[in-house]
Coordinates of C-alpha atoms in Angstrom, one line a residue:
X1373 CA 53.5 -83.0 -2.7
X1374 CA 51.3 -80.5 -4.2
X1375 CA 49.7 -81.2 -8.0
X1376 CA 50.6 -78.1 -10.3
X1377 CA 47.2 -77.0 -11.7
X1378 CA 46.6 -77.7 -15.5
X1379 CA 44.7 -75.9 -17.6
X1380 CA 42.1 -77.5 -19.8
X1381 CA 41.7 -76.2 -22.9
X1382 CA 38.2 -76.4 -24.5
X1383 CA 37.7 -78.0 -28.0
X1384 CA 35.1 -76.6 -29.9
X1385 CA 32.8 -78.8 -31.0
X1386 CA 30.3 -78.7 -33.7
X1387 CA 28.0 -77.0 -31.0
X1388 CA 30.5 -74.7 -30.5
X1389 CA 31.0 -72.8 -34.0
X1390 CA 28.5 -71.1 -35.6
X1391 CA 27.9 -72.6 -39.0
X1392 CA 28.6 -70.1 -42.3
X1393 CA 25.7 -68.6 -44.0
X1394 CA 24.4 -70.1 -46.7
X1395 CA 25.3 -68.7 -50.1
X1396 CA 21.7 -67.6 -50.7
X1397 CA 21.4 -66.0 -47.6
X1398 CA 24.9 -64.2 -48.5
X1399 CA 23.4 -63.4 -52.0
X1400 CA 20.4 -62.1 -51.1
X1401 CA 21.8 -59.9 -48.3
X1402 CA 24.4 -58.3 -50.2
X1403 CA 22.2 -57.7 -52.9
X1404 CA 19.3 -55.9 -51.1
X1405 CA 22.3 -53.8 -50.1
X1406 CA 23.2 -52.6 -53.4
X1407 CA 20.0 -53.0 -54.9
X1408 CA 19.4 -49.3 -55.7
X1409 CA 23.0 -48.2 -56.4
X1410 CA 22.7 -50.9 -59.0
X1411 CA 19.4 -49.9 -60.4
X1412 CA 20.7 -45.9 -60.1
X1413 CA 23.9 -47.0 -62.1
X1414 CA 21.6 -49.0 -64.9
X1415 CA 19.2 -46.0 -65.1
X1416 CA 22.3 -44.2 -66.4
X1417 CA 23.6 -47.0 -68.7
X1418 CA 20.5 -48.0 -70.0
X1419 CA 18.9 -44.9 -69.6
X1420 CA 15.0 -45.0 -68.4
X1421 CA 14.4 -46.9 -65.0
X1422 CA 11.7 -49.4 -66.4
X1423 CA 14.7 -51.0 -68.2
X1424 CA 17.1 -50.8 -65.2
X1425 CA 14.7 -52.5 -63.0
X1426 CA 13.8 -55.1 -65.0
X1427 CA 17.4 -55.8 -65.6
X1428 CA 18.5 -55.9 -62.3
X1429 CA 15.5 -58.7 -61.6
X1430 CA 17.2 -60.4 -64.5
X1431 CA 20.8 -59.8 -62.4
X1432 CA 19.6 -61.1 -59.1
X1433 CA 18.1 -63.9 -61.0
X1434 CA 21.5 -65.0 -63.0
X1435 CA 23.0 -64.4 -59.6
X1436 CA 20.9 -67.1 -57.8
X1437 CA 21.1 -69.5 -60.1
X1438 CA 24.9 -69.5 -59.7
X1439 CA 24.6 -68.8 -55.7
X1440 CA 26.6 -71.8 -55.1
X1441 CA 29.8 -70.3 -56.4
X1442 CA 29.4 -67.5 -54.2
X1443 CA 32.2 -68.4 -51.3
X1444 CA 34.7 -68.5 -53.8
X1445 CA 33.9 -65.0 -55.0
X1446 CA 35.9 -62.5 -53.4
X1447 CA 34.0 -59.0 -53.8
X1448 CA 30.3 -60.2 -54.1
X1449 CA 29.4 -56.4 -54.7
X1450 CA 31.9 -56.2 -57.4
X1451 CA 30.3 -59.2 -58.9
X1452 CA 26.9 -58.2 -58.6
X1453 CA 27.9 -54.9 -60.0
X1454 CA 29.9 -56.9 -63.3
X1455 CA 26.7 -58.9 -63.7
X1456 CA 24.3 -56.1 -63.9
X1457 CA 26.2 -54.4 -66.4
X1458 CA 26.7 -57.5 -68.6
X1459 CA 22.9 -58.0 -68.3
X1460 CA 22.6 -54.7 -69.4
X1461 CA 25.1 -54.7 -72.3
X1462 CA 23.0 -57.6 -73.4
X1463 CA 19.9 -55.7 -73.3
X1464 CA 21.4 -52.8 -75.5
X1465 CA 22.5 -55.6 -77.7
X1466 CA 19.2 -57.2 -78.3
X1467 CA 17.0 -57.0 -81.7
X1468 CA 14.2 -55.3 -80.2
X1469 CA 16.6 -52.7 -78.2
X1470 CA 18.0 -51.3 -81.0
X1471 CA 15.2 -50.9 -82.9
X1472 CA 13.3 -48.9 -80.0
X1473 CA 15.3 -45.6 -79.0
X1474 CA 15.9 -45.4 -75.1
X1475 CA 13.9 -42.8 -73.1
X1476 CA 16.9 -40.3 -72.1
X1477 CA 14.5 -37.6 -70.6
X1478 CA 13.1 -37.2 -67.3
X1479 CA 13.4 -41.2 -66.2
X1480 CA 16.9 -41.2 -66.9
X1481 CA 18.0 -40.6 -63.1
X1482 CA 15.8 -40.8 -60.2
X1483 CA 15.2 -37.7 -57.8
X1484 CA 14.4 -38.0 -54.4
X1485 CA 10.2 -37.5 -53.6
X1486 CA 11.4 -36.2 -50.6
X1487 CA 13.0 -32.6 -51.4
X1488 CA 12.1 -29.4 -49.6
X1489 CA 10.2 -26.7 -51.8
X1490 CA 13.2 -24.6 -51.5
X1491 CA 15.5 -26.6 -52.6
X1492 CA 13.7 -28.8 -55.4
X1493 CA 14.2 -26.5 -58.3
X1494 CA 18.0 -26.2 -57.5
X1495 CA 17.9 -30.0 -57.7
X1496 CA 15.9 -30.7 -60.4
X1497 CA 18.1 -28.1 -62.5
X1498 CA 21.5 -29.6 -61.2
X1499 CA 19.9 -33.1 -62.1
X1500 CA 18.6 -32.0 -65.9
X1501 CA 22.8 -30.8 -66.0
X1502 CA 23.8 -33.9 -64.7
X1503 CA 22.2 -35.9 -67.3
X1504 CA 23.2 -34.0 -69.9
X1505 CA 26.5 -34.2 -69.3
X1506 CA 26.4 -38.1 -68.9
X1507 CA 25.0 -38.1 -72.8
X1508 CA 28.2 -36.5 -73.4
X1509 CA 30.3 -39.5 -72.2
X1510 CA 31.6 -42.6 -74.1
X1511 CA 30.0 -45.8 -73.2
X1512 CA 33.1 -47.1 -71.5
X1513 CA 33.7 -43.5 -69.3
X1514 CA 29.9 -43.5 -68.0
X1515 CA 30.8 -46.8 -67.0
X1516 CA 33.9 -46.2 -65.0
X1517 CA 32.2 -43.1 -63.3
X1518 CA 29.2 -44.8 -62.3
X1519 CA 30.2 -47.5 -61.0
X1520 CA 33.2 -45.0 -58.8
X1521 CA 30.4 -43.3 -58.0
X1522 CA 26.9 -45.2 -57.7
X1523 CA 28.6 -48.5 -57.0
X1524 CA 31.4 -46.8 -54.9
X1525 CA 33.7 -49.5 -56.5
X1526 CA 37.5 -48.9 -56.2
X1527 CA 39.7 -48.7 -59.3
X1528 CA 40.7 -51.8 -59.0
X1529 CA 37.6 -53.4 -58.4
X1530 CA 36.2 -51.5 -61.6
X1531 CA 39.4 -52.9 -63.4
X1532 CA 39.0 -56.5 -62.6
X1533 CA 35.3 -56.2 -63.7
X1534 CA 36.9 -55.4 -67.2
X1535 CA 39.8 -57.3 -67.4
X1536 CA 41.7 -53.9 -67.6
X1537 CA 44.9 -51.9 -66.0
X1538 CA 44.2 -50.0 -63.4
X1539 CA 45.9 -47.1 -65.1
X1540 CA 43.3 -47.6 -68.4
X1541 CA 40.4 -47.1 -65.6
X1542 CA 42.3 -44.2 -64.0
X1543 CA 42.8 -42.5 -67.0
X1544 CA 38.5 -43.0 -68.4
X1545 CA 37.4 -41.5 -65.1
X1546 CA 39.9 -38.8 -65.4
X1547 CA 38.5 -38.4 -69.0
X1548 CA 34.8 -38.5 -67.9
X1549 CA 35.4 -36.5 -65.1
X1550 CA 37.5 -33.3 -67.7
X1551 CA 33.8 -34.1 -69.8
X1552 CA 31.7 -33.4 -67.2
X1553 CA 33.4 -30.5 -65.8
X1554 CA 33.8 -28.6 -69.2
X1555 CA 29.9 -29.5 -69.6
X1556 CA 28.4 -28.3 -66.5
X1557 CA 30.6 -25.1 -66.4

């Protein structure tokens, strides 16, 4: 009488499973990855880049120091994102800030180093209209468009960050968006 074959199954074993990054790892990952949308998106908020990258030091810094936290955040970016601009609210906030007024000139977005003669002047122009049109904003539109477009955040995300409705978000970036177009036409 023939045996009927068995199959083993295989137990993983400690050996067997990779073990999960550790939250610093994650952090500091993730945040290289976003680094210079973040910075971009302060430049705007802040408005001159010295500012934007000293705050986003300040960001990965609040960020490491609560790094253990991090597997029970569910969209790190988002986070990241949410503490950048609360470091940056508190900036604008500060005694010193308001007394000093913020550089909204020719540091107030980054341009490329790279650009083809051609082409630079076209840029630089659309750029100067860009930023212009930003100054026309309120606070809370530049915001919303920003981060939709520098943090490439979804509404939702962008809503959770402010403990809003979607619809409220939907309706700023529609808002900021009208602005901008009536602006630059």
């Amino acid at each position: 009488m023939t045996r009927p074959a068995t199959s083993v199954r295989h137990r993983p074993t400690t050996a067997d499973v990779a073990p999960d990054p550790a939250p610093g790892d994650v952090l500091l990952r993730t945040f290289n990855a976003v680094r210079d949308e973040l910075v971009s998106t302060l430049c705007f908020v802040l408005g001159n880049a010295d500012d934007a990258q000293d705050v986003a030091q300040e960001v990965f810094l609040r960020c490491w120091r609560t790094r253990e936290g991090i597997p029970e955040v569910q969209n790190l970016r988002a986070w990241i994102f949410r503490v950048g601009l609360n470091a940056a609210k508190d900036l604008q906030r500060s005694a010193w800030r308001r007394r000093v007024k913020p550089l909204l000139g020719a540091d107030a977005m980054p341009t490329p180093d790279a650009v083809p003669p051609t082409r630079g002047l076209e840029d630089q122009e659309s750029v100067q209209q860009l930023r212009q049109a930003l100054l026309h904003l309120r606070p809370e539109e530049k915001e919303v468009f920003l981060l939709r477009q520098n943090g490439e955040l979804t509404y939702e995300q962008i809503a959770e960050m402010h403990s809003r409705p979607v619809g409220t978000v939907k309706t700023q970036m529609r808002s900021a968006l009208q602005k901008l177009r009536k602006v630059l036409a």
